Amino acid sequence: MELKDIRYRLIHIHLTNIASRKMIYRFLWKDPTLASIYEMTPTELNLHFSLRIDTAVKLHSSLKDPKLKKHFIDVMKQYEVITIIDETYPSMLRTINDAPLVLYTSGDESLLEQRKILSVIGSRKPSREAIPKMKHILKPLLEDNWVITSGMAKGIDGYAHQLTLSHQQKTIAVLGGGFEYIYPREHIPLFKEIKRTGLIISEYPPSVRPAKHHFPERNRIISGLSFGILVIEAMERSGTMITVEQALDQGREVFAVPGSPLIPQAKGCHLLIQEGAKLTQHASDIQEEWLSQQQLDNCKAVR
């Protein structure tokens, strides 16, 4: 069985948008070739893979649908697609729990091979302090050719991408929907510019609209791609704090920028610092941690 055939089946099944990641992982565990999924009746899918019968019927019908096969061909022509069985799959993502099975990309895939990648996240409603703080910390890192990753959302995400582009450096945007439905719409020009000079990634097929539950899911990819995660500002209860939890689960470094105790956007960062995140005031706080990690990795390699 050629790896190419397995790869095509994986992408084809993923494009149905019926099989969840958990379901596809189950398919791969029971049949690493994925061939049997195409040979089974809905009843057999229901029994062998413990699928609900209505899901089995939908999946069986979708895999036989010529429209999906045409869509598959169109997607493969229009986008680069990376699967978890490909050699080009990002090594950092392989180490995380619930790693994405399929990634749709557009732009410079070589950025996934970079080691100095930093995720920058924060409030969608940043304070007046946010941009000056971001410029102060990120400018030296950009001069040192760090790649900045974020989620292209409103607020801190968008500013991080824009700041990176303004310094003619590379940035990666991880989307919460497919390429055909850019959110927020005011970031369509930003999407086009990142696509031209950086890299856009989504684990959602191009025709999938953004959904509320997609954003916490995509955040594990933002942190998973990176050496560490820099929190510029965060409310005490927010999506940013969920991303930090995911980063900690993945063993990533967490850097938090302090702010005025008088603004709610600083409360999340102060809480993170109290709980052990590295208080970050200068780029050197991140660079020193990076060098320390490299030295540790070198020592392990020698042993």
mmCIF file of C-alpha atoms in Angstrom:
data_model
loop_
_atom_site.group_PDB
_atom_site.id
_atom_site.type_symbol
_atom_site.label_atom_id
_atom_site.label_comp_id
_atom_site.label_asym_id
_atom_site.label_seq_id
_atom_site.Cartn_x
_atom_site.Cartn_y
_atom_site.Cartn_z
ATOM 1 C CA MET A 1 0.000 0.000 0.000
ATOM 2 C CA GLU A 2 1.561 3.297 -1.074
ATOM 3 C CA LEU A 3 1.776 6.109 1.442
ATOM 4 C CA LYS A 4 0.312 8.419 -1.196
ATOM 5 C CA ASP A 5 -2.935 6.403 -1.236
ATOM 6 C CA ILE A 6 -3.270 6.567 2.547
ATOM 7 C CA ARG A 7 -2.585 10.291 2.446
ATOM 8 C CA TYR A 8 -5.273 10.893 -0.173
ATOM 9 C CA ARG A 9 -7.795 8.874 1.813
ATOM 10 C CA LEU A 10 -6.999 10.842 4.962
ATOM 11 C CA ILE A 11 -7.553 14.172 3.195
ATOM 12 C CA HIS A 12 -10.693 12.901 1.442
ATOM 13 C CA ILE A 13 -12.218 11.723 4.734
ATOM 14 C CA HIS A 14 -11.222 14.991 6.409
ATOM 15 C CA LEU A 15 -12.943 17.011 3.661
ATOM 16 C CA THR A 16 -16.278 15.375 4.404
ATOM 17 C CA ASN A 17 -16.389 17.557 7.531
ATOM 18 C CA ILE A 18 -18.370 14.699 9.079
ATOM 19 C CA ALA A 19 -15.563 12.696 10.676
ATOM 20 C CA SER A 20 -14.134 14.419 13.757
ATOM 21 C CA ARG A 21 -10.445 14.256 14.685
ATOM 22 C CA LYS A 22 -11.262 11.738 17.398
ATOM 23 C CA MET A 23 -13.143 9.609 14.872
ATOM 24 C CA ILE A 24 -10.346 9.728 12.289
ATOM 25 C CA TYR A 25 -7.775 8.818 14.943
ATOM 26 C CA ARG A 26 -9.983 5.808 15.711
ATOM 27 C CA PHE A 27 -10.041 4.900 12.011
ATOM 28 C CA LEU A 28 -6.246 5.097 11.816
ATOM 29 C CA TRP A 29 -5.789 3.041 14.970
ATOM 30 C CA LYS A 30 -8.012 0.228 13.703
ATOM 31 C CA ASP A 31 -6.985 0.488 10.047
ATOM 32 C CA PRO A 32 -3.794 2.500 9.331
ATOM 33 C CA THR A 33 -4.484 2.234 5.577
ATOM 34 C CA LEU A 34 -8.018 3.699 5.889
ATOM 35 C CA ALA A 35 -9.014 1.409 3.015
ATOM 36 C CA SER A 36 -11.716 -0.483 4.906
ATOM 37 C CA ILE A 37 -13.721 2.705 5.528
ATOM 38 C CA TYR A 38 -14.470 2.808 1.796
ATOM 39 C CA GLU A 39 -15.534 -0.835 1.630
ATOM 40 C CA MET A 40 -17.925 -0.920 4.584
ATOM 41 C CA THR A 41 -21.664 -0.385 4.618
ATOM 42 C CA PRO A 42 -23.128 2.140 7.091
ATOM 43 C CA THR A 43 -24.074 -0.749 9.377
ATOM 44 C CA GLU A 44 -20.523 -2.092 9.293
ATOM 45 C CA LEU A 45 -19.109 1.369 10.009
ATOM 46 C CA ASN A 46 -21.504 1.615 12.914
ATOM 47 C CA LEU A 47 -20.430 -1.729 14.376
ATOM 48 C CA HIS A 48 -16.707 -1.733 13.611
ATOM 49 C CA PHE A 49 -15.923 1.881 14.535
ATOM 50 C CA SER A 50 -18.693 2.526 17.081
ATOM 51 C CA LEU A 51 -20.210 5.297 14.974
ATOM 52 C CA ARG A 52 -23.755 6.491 15.455
ATOM 53 C CA ILE A 53 -25.817 5.024 12.640
ATOM 54 C CA ASP A 54 -26.882 8.452 11.337
ATOM 55 C CA THR A 55 -23.211 9.558 11.253
ATOM 56 C CA ALA A 56 -22.251 6.307 9.515
ATOM 57 C CA VAL A 57 -24.924 6.863 6.861
ATOM 58 C CA LYS A 58 -23.785 10.448 6.242
ATOM 59 C CA LEU A 59 -20.127 9.474 6.055
ATOM 60 C CA HIS A 60 -20.789 6.553 3.704
ATOM 61 C CA SER A 61 -22.880 8.769 1.424
ATOM 62 C CA SER A 62 -20.346 11.592 1.437
ATOM 63 C CA LEU A 63 -17.395 9.351 0.554
ATOM 64 C CA LYS A 64 -19.325 8.068 -2.481
ATOM 65 C CA ASP A 65 -20.419 11.544 -3.571
ATOM 66 C CA PRO A 66 -18.794 12.633 -6.884
ATOM 67 C CA LYS A 67 -19.143 16.278 -5.776
ATOM 68 C CA LEU A 68 -16.792 15.621 -2.862
ATOM 69 C CA LYS A 69 -14.315 13.908 -5.191
ATOM 70 C CA LYS A 70 -14.336 16.993 -7.445
ATOM 71 C CA HIS A 71 -13.942 19.229 -4.375
ATOM 72 C CA PHE A 72 -10.995 17.083 -3.271
ATOM 73 C CA ILE A 73 -9.289 17.601 -6.652
ATOM 74 C CA ASP A 74 -9.930 21.365 -6.534
ATOM 75 C CA VAL A 75 -8.530 21.678 -2.998
ATOM 76 C CA MET A 76 -5.408 19.700 -3.885
ATOM 77 C CA LYS A 77 -4.806 21.986 -6.873
ATOM 78 C CA GLN A 78 -5.441 25.243 -5.033
ATOM 79 C CA TYR A 79 -3.768 24.669 -1.659
ATOM 80 C CA GLU A 80 -0.826 22.896 -0.131
ATOM 81 C CA VAL A 81 -2.023 20.175 2.223
ATOM 82 C CA ILE A 82 0.105 18.624 4.955
ATOM 83 C CA THR A 83 -1.007 15.476 6.767
ATOM 84 C CA ILE A 84 0.291 13.923 9.950
ATOM 85 C CA ILE A 85 1.857 11.088 7.952
ATOM 86 C CA ASP A 86 3.926 13.482 5.798
ATOM 87 C CA GLU A 87 7.622 14.106 6.418
ATOM 88 C CA THR A 88 6.916 17.836 6.086
ATOM 89 C CA TYR A 89 4.494 17.809 9.049
ATOM 90 C CA PRO A 90 5.801 20.298 11.673
ATOM 91 C CA SER A 91 7.894 18.376 14.212
ATOM 92 C CA MET A 92 6.765 20.631 17.078
ATOM 93 C CA LEU A 93 3.114 19.766 16.432
ATOM 94 C CA ARG A 94 3.800 16.030 16.512
ATOM 95 C CA THR A 95 4.565 16.325 20.231
ATOM 96 C CA ILE A 96 1.230 17.803 21.322
ATOM 97 C CA ASN A 97 -1.905 16.025 22.450
ATOM 98 C CA ASP A 98 -4.675 15.956 19.858
ATOM 99 C CA ALA A 99 -2.348 16.994 17.034
ATOM 100 C CA PRO A 100 -4.157 18.152 13.885
ATOM 101 C CA LEU A 101 -4.388 15.403 11.292
ATOM 102 C CA VAL A 102 -4.571 17.666 8.252
ATOM 103 C CA LEU A 103 -3.301 21.198 7.727
ATOM 104 C CA TYR A 104 -4.288 23.383 4.776
ATOM 105 C CA THR A 105 -1.631 25.977 4.045
ATOM 106 C CA SER A 106 -0.979 28.903 1.766
ATOM 107 C CA GLY A 107 2.331 30.718 1.620
ATOM 108 C CA ASP A 108 5.872 29.934 2.712
ATOM 109 C CA GLU A 109 5.832 26.434 4.232
ATOM 110 C CA SER A 110 9.553 26.652 5.018
ATOM 111 C CA LEU A 111 8.588 28.783 8.033
ATOM 112 C CA LEU A 112 7.389 25.600 9.714
ATOM 113 C CA GLU A 113 11.019 24.453 9.794
ATOM 114 C CA GLN A 114 12.150 27.506 11.768
ATOM 115 C CA ARG A 115 13.102 26.998 15.402
ATOM 116 C CA LYS A 116 12.811 30.572 16.676
ATOM 117 C CA ILE A 117 9.021 30.848 16.558
ATOM 118 C CA LEU A 118 7.181 32.866 19.197
ATOM 119 C CA SER A 119 3.412 32.992 19.637
ATOM 120 C CA VAL A 120 2.026 36.407 20.533
ATOM 121 C CA ILE A 121 -1.471 36.541 21.953
ATOM 122 C CA GLY A 122 -3.695 38.793 24.028
ATOM 123 C CA SER A 123 -6.903 40.699 24.409
ATOM 124 C CA ARG A 124 -9.187 41.434 21.484
ATOM 125 C CA LYS A 125 -9.841 44.786 23.193
ATOM 126 C CA PRO A 126 -6.349 45.911 24.163
ATOM 127 C CA SER A 127 -5.563 48.995 26.228
ATOM 128 C CA ARG A 128 -3.583 52.001 25.005
ATOM 129 C CA GLU A 129 -0.501 50.448 26.605
ATOM 130 C CA ALA A 130 -0.619 47.321 24.447
ATOM 131 C CA ILE A 131 0.962 48.484 21.187
ATOM 132 C CA PRO A 132 3.877 50.380 22.813
ATOM 133 C CA LYS A 133 4.574 47.327 25.006
ATOM 134 C CA MET A 134 4.454 45.031 21.992
ATOM 135 C CA LYS A 135 6.777 47.224 19.941
ATOM 136 C CA HIS A 136 9.239 47.494 22.834
ATOM 137 C CA ILE A 137 9.516 43.716 23.265
ATOM 138 C CA LEU A 138 9.103 42.445 19.708
ATOM 139 C CA LYS A 139 11.303 44.890 17.772
ATOM 140 C CA PRO A 140 14.626 43.335 18.951
ATOM 141 C CA LEU A 141 13.230 39.840 18.321
ATOM 142 C CA LEU A 142 12.213 40.773 14.783
ATOM 143 C CA GLU A 143 15.710 42.171 14.208
ATOM 144 C CA ASP A 144 16.947 38.747 15.359
ATOM 145 C CA ASN A 145 14.733 37.043 12.702
ATOM 146 C CA TRP A 146 12.194 35.488 15.026
ATOM 147 C CA VAL A 147 8.993 34.253 13.340
ATOM 148 C CA ILE A 148 5.820 35.536 15.010
ATOM 149 C CA THR A 149 2.741 33.316 15.166
ATOM 150 C CA SER A 150 -0.773 34.409 16.097
ATOM 151 C CA GLY A 151 -4.434 33.887 15.242
ATOM 152 C CA MET A 152 -5.243 36.911 13.025
ATOM 153 C CA ALA A 153 -8.049 37.908 15.404
ATOM 154 C CA LYS A 154 -8.938 41.472 16.351
ATOM 155 C CA GLY A 155 -6.720 43.256 18.840
ATOM 156 C CA ILE A 156 -3.335 41.845 19.874
ATOM 157 C CA ASP A 157 -3.286 39.099 17.217
ATOM 158 C CA GLY A 158 -3.752 41.514 14.348
ATOM 159 C CA TYR A 159 -1.283 44.027 15.771
ATOM 160 C CA ALA A 160 1.362 41.299 16.160
ATOM 161 C CA HIS A 161 1.037 40.294 12.498
ATOM 162 C CA GLN A 162 0.999 43.907 11.312
ATOM 163 C CA LEU A 163 4.042 44.861 13.387
ATOM 164 C CA THR A 164 5.975 41.894 12.021
ATOM 165 C CA LEU A 165 5.074 42.731 8.437
ATOM 166 C CA SER A 166 6.020 46.385 8.938
ATOM 167 C CA HIS A 167 9.532 45.190 9.814
ATOM 168 C CA GLN A 168 9.668 42.983 6.684
ATOM 169 C CA GLN A 169 9.795 39.859 8.845
ATOM 170 C CA LYS A 170 7.895 36.578 8.694
ATOM 171 C CA THR A 171 4.632 35.753 10.412
ATOM 172 C CA ILE A 172 2.331 32.721 10.579
ATOM 173 C CA ALA A 173 -1.439 33.087 10.999
ATOM 174 C CA VAL A 174 -3.501 30.152 12.254
ATOM 175 C CA LEU A 175 -7.179 30.494 11.315
ATOM 176 C CA GLY A 176 -10.352 29.404 13.075
ATOM 177 C CA GLY A 177 -12.104 28.618 9.801
ATOM 178 C CA GLY A 178 -11.445 27.749 6.174
ATOM 179 C CA PHE A 179 -9.661 29.983 3.673
ATOM 180 C CA GLU A 180 -12.906 30.873 1.928
ATOM 181 C CA TYR A 181 -14.344 32.554 5.050
ATOM 182 C CA ILE A 182 -11.824 34.972 6.521
ATOM 183 C CA TYR A 183 -12.738 36.280 9.980
ATOM 184 C CA PRO A 184 -12.836 39.090 10.865
ATOM 185 C CA ARG A 185 -13.621 40.426 7.415
ATOM 186 C CA GLU A 186 -11.656 43.620 8.017
ATOM 187 C CA HIS A 187 -8.552 41.420 8.143
ATOM 188 C CA ILE A 188 -8.921 40.216 4.546
ATOM 189 C CA PRO A 189 -6.134 42.617 3.395
ATOM 190 C CA LEU A 190 -3.968 41.332 6.266
ATOM 191 C CA PHE A 191 -4.736 37.753 5.230
ATOM 192 C CA LYS A 192 -3.630 38.503 1.664
ATOM 193 C CA GLU A 193 -0.390 40.130 2.809
ATOM 194 C CA ILE A 194 0.501 37.281 5.169
ATOM 195 C CA LYS A 195 -0.295 34.801 2.404
ATOM 196 C CA ARG A 196 2.069 36.695 0.092
ATOM 197 C CA THR A 197 5.036 37.028 2.449
ATOM 198 C CA GLY A 198 4.388 34.617 5.327
ATOM 199 C CA LEU A 199 2.213 31.584 5.938
ATOM 200 C CA ILE A 200 -1.490 30.916 6.565
ATOM 201 C CA ILE A 201 -2.552 27.668 8.247
ATOM 202 C CA SER A 202 -5.934 26.129 8.980
ATOM 203 C CA GLU A 203 -6.925 22.656 10.081
ATOM 204 C CA TYR A 204 -10.395 23.332 8.714
ATOM 205 C CA PRO A 205 -11.233 22.577 5.066
ATOM 206 C CA PRO A 206 -11.376 25.732 2.908
ATOM 207 C CA SER A 207 -15.190 25.751 2.705
ATOM 208 C CA VAL A 208 -15.747 25.552 6.491
ATOM 209 C CA ARG A 209 -17.059 28.713 8.142
ATOM 210 C CA PRO A 210 -15.534 29.945 11.412
ATOM 211 C CA ALA A 211 -17.359 28.707 14.510
ATOM 212 C CA LYS A 212 -17.087 29.658 18.173
ATOM 213 C CA HIS A 213 -15.636 26.292 19.204
ATOM 214 C CA HIS A 214 -12.992 26.444 16.466
ATOM 215 C CA PHE A 215 -11.015 29.216 18.168
ATOM 216 C CA PRO A 216 -10.042 27.326 21.345
ATOM 217 C CA GLU A 217 -9.168 24.387 19.058
ATOM 218 C CA ARG A 218 -6.931 26.433 16.764
ATOM 219 C CA ASN A 219 -5.155 27.958 19.785
ATOM 220 C CA ARG A 220 -3.458 24.636 20.533
ATOM 221 C CA ILE A 221 -1.818 24.933 17.090
ATOM 222 C CA ILE A 222 -0.686 28.522 17.715
ATOM 223 C CA SER A 223 1.094 27.462 20.896
ATOM 224 C CA GLY A 224 2.101 24.056 19.535
ATOM 225 C CA LEU A 225 4.131 25.555 16.678
ATOM 226 C CA SER A 226 6.155 27.745 19.016
ATOM 227 C CA PHE A 227 9.066 27.714 21.433
ATOM 228 C CA GLY A 228 7.011 29.873 23.754
ATOM 229 C CA ILE A 229 3.984 32.084 24.076
ATOM 230 C CA LEU A 230 4.064 35.812 24.861
ATOM 231 C CA VAL A 231 0.965 37.262 26.510
ATOM 232 C CA ILE A 232 0.806 41.029 25.958
ATOM 233 C CA GLU A 233 -2.499 41.600 27.750
ATOM 234 C CA ALA A 234 -5.286 39.337 28.972
ATOM 235 C CA MET A 235 -8.476 39.553 30.946
ATOM 236 C CA GLU A 236 -8.618 37.290 33.979
ATOM 237 C CA ARG A 237 -11.139 35.055 32.213
ATOM 238 C CA SER A 238 -10.585 34.925 28.486
ATOM 239 C CA GLY A 239 -9.638 32.840 25.491
ATOM 240 C CA THR A 240 -6.060 33.986 26.003
ATOM 241 C CA MET A 241 -5.944 32.221 29.360
ATOM 242 C CA ILE A 242 -7.259 29.021 27.718
ATOM 243 C CA THR A 243 -4.416 29.230 25.198
ATOM 244 C CA VAL A 244 -1.930 29.588 28.045
ATOM 245 C CA GLU A 245 -3.308 26.420 29.660
ATOM 246 C CA GLN A 246 -2.809 24.581 26.374
ATOM 247 C CA ALA A 247 0.735 25.941 26.066
ATOM 248 C CA LEU A 248 1.575 24.715 29.568
ATOM 249 C CA ASP A 249 0.145 21.278 28.752
ATOM 250 C CA GLN A 250 2.424 21.231 25.698
ATOM 251 C CA GLY A 251 5.492 22.149 27.740
ATOM 252 C CA ARG A 252 5.900 25.554 26.111
ATOM 253 C CA GLU A 253 7.429 28.568 27.837
ATOM 254 C CA VAL A 254 4.967 31.239 28.961
ATOM 255 C CA PHE A 255 6.017 34.906 29.037
ATOM 256 C CA ALA A 256 3.685 37.556 30.473
ATOM 257 C CA VAL A 257 4.018 41.333 30.226
ATOM 258 C CA PRO A 258 3.013 43.294 33.343
ATOM 259 C CA GLY A 259 0.839 46.383 33.128
ATOM 260 C CA SER A 260 -1.022 48.915 35.188
ATOM 261 C CA PRO A 261 -3.021 47.393 38.073
ATOM 262 C CA LEU A 262 -5.747 49.868 37.188
ATOM 263 C CA ILE A 263 -6.720 48.248 33.871
ATOM 264 C CA PRO A 264 -8.605 44.933 33.493
ATOM 265 C CA GLN A 265 -6.458 43.928 30.474
ATOM 266 C CA ALA A 266 -3.446 43.496 32.798
ATOM 267 C CA LYS A 267 -5.122 41.255 35.372
ATOM 268 C CA GLY A 268 -4.630 38.041 33.407
ATOM 269 C CA CYS A 269 -0.899 38.714 32.951
ATOM 270 C CA HIS A 270 -0.447 39.487 36.640
ATOM 271 C CA LEU A 271 -2.204 36.261 37.563
ATOM 272 C CA LEU A 272 0.039 34.305 35.170
ATOM 273 C CA ILE A 273 3.155 35.876 36.706
ATOM 274 C CA GLN A 274 1.943 34.988 40.199
ATOM 275 C CA GLU A 275 1.466 31.405 38.992
ATOM 276 C CA GLY A 276 4.969 31.129 37.541
ATOM 277 C CA ALA A 277 4.999 32.665 34.061
ATOM 278 C CA LYS A 278 8.167 34.612 33.300
ATOM 279 C CA LEU A 279 7.725 38.324 33.952
ATOM 280 C CA THR A 280 8.717 39.858 30.625
ATOM 281 C CA GLN A 281 9.840 43.457 30.277
ATOM 282 C CA HIS A 282 12.441 43.179 27.521
ATOM 283 C CA ALA A 283 13.197 40.998 24.504
ATOM 284 C CA SER A 284 16.235 39.735 26.438
ATOM 285 C CA ASP A 285 13.913 37.937 28.873
ATOM 286 C CA ILE A 286 12.782 35.744 25.971
ATOM 287 C CA GLN A 287 16.171 35.473 24.288
ATOM 288 C CA GLU A 288 17.858 34.334 27.511
ATOM 289 C CA GLU A 289 15.238 31.629 28.000
ATOM 290 C CA TRP A 290 15.744 30.523 24.387
ATOM 291 C CA LEU A 291 19.531 30.264 24.812
ATOM 292 C CA SER A 292 19.114 28.380 28.077
ATOM 293 C CA GLN A 293 16.780 25.906 26.365
ATOM 294 C CA GLN A 294 19.248 25.423 23.495
ATOM 295 C CA GLN A 295 22.077 24.717 25.930
ATOM 296 C CA LEU A 296 19.898 22.192 27.762
ATOM 297 C CA ASP A 297 18.980 20.476 24.501
ATOM 298 C CA ASN A 298 22.650 20.333 23.490
ATOM 299 C CA CYS A 299 23.583 18.728 26.815
ATOM 300 C CA LYS A 300 20.855 16.097 26.330
ATOM 301 C CA ALA A 301 22.097 15.418 22.800
ATOM 302 C CA VAL A 302 25.668 14.860 24.072
ATOM 303 C CA ARG A 303 24.462 12.375 26.659
#
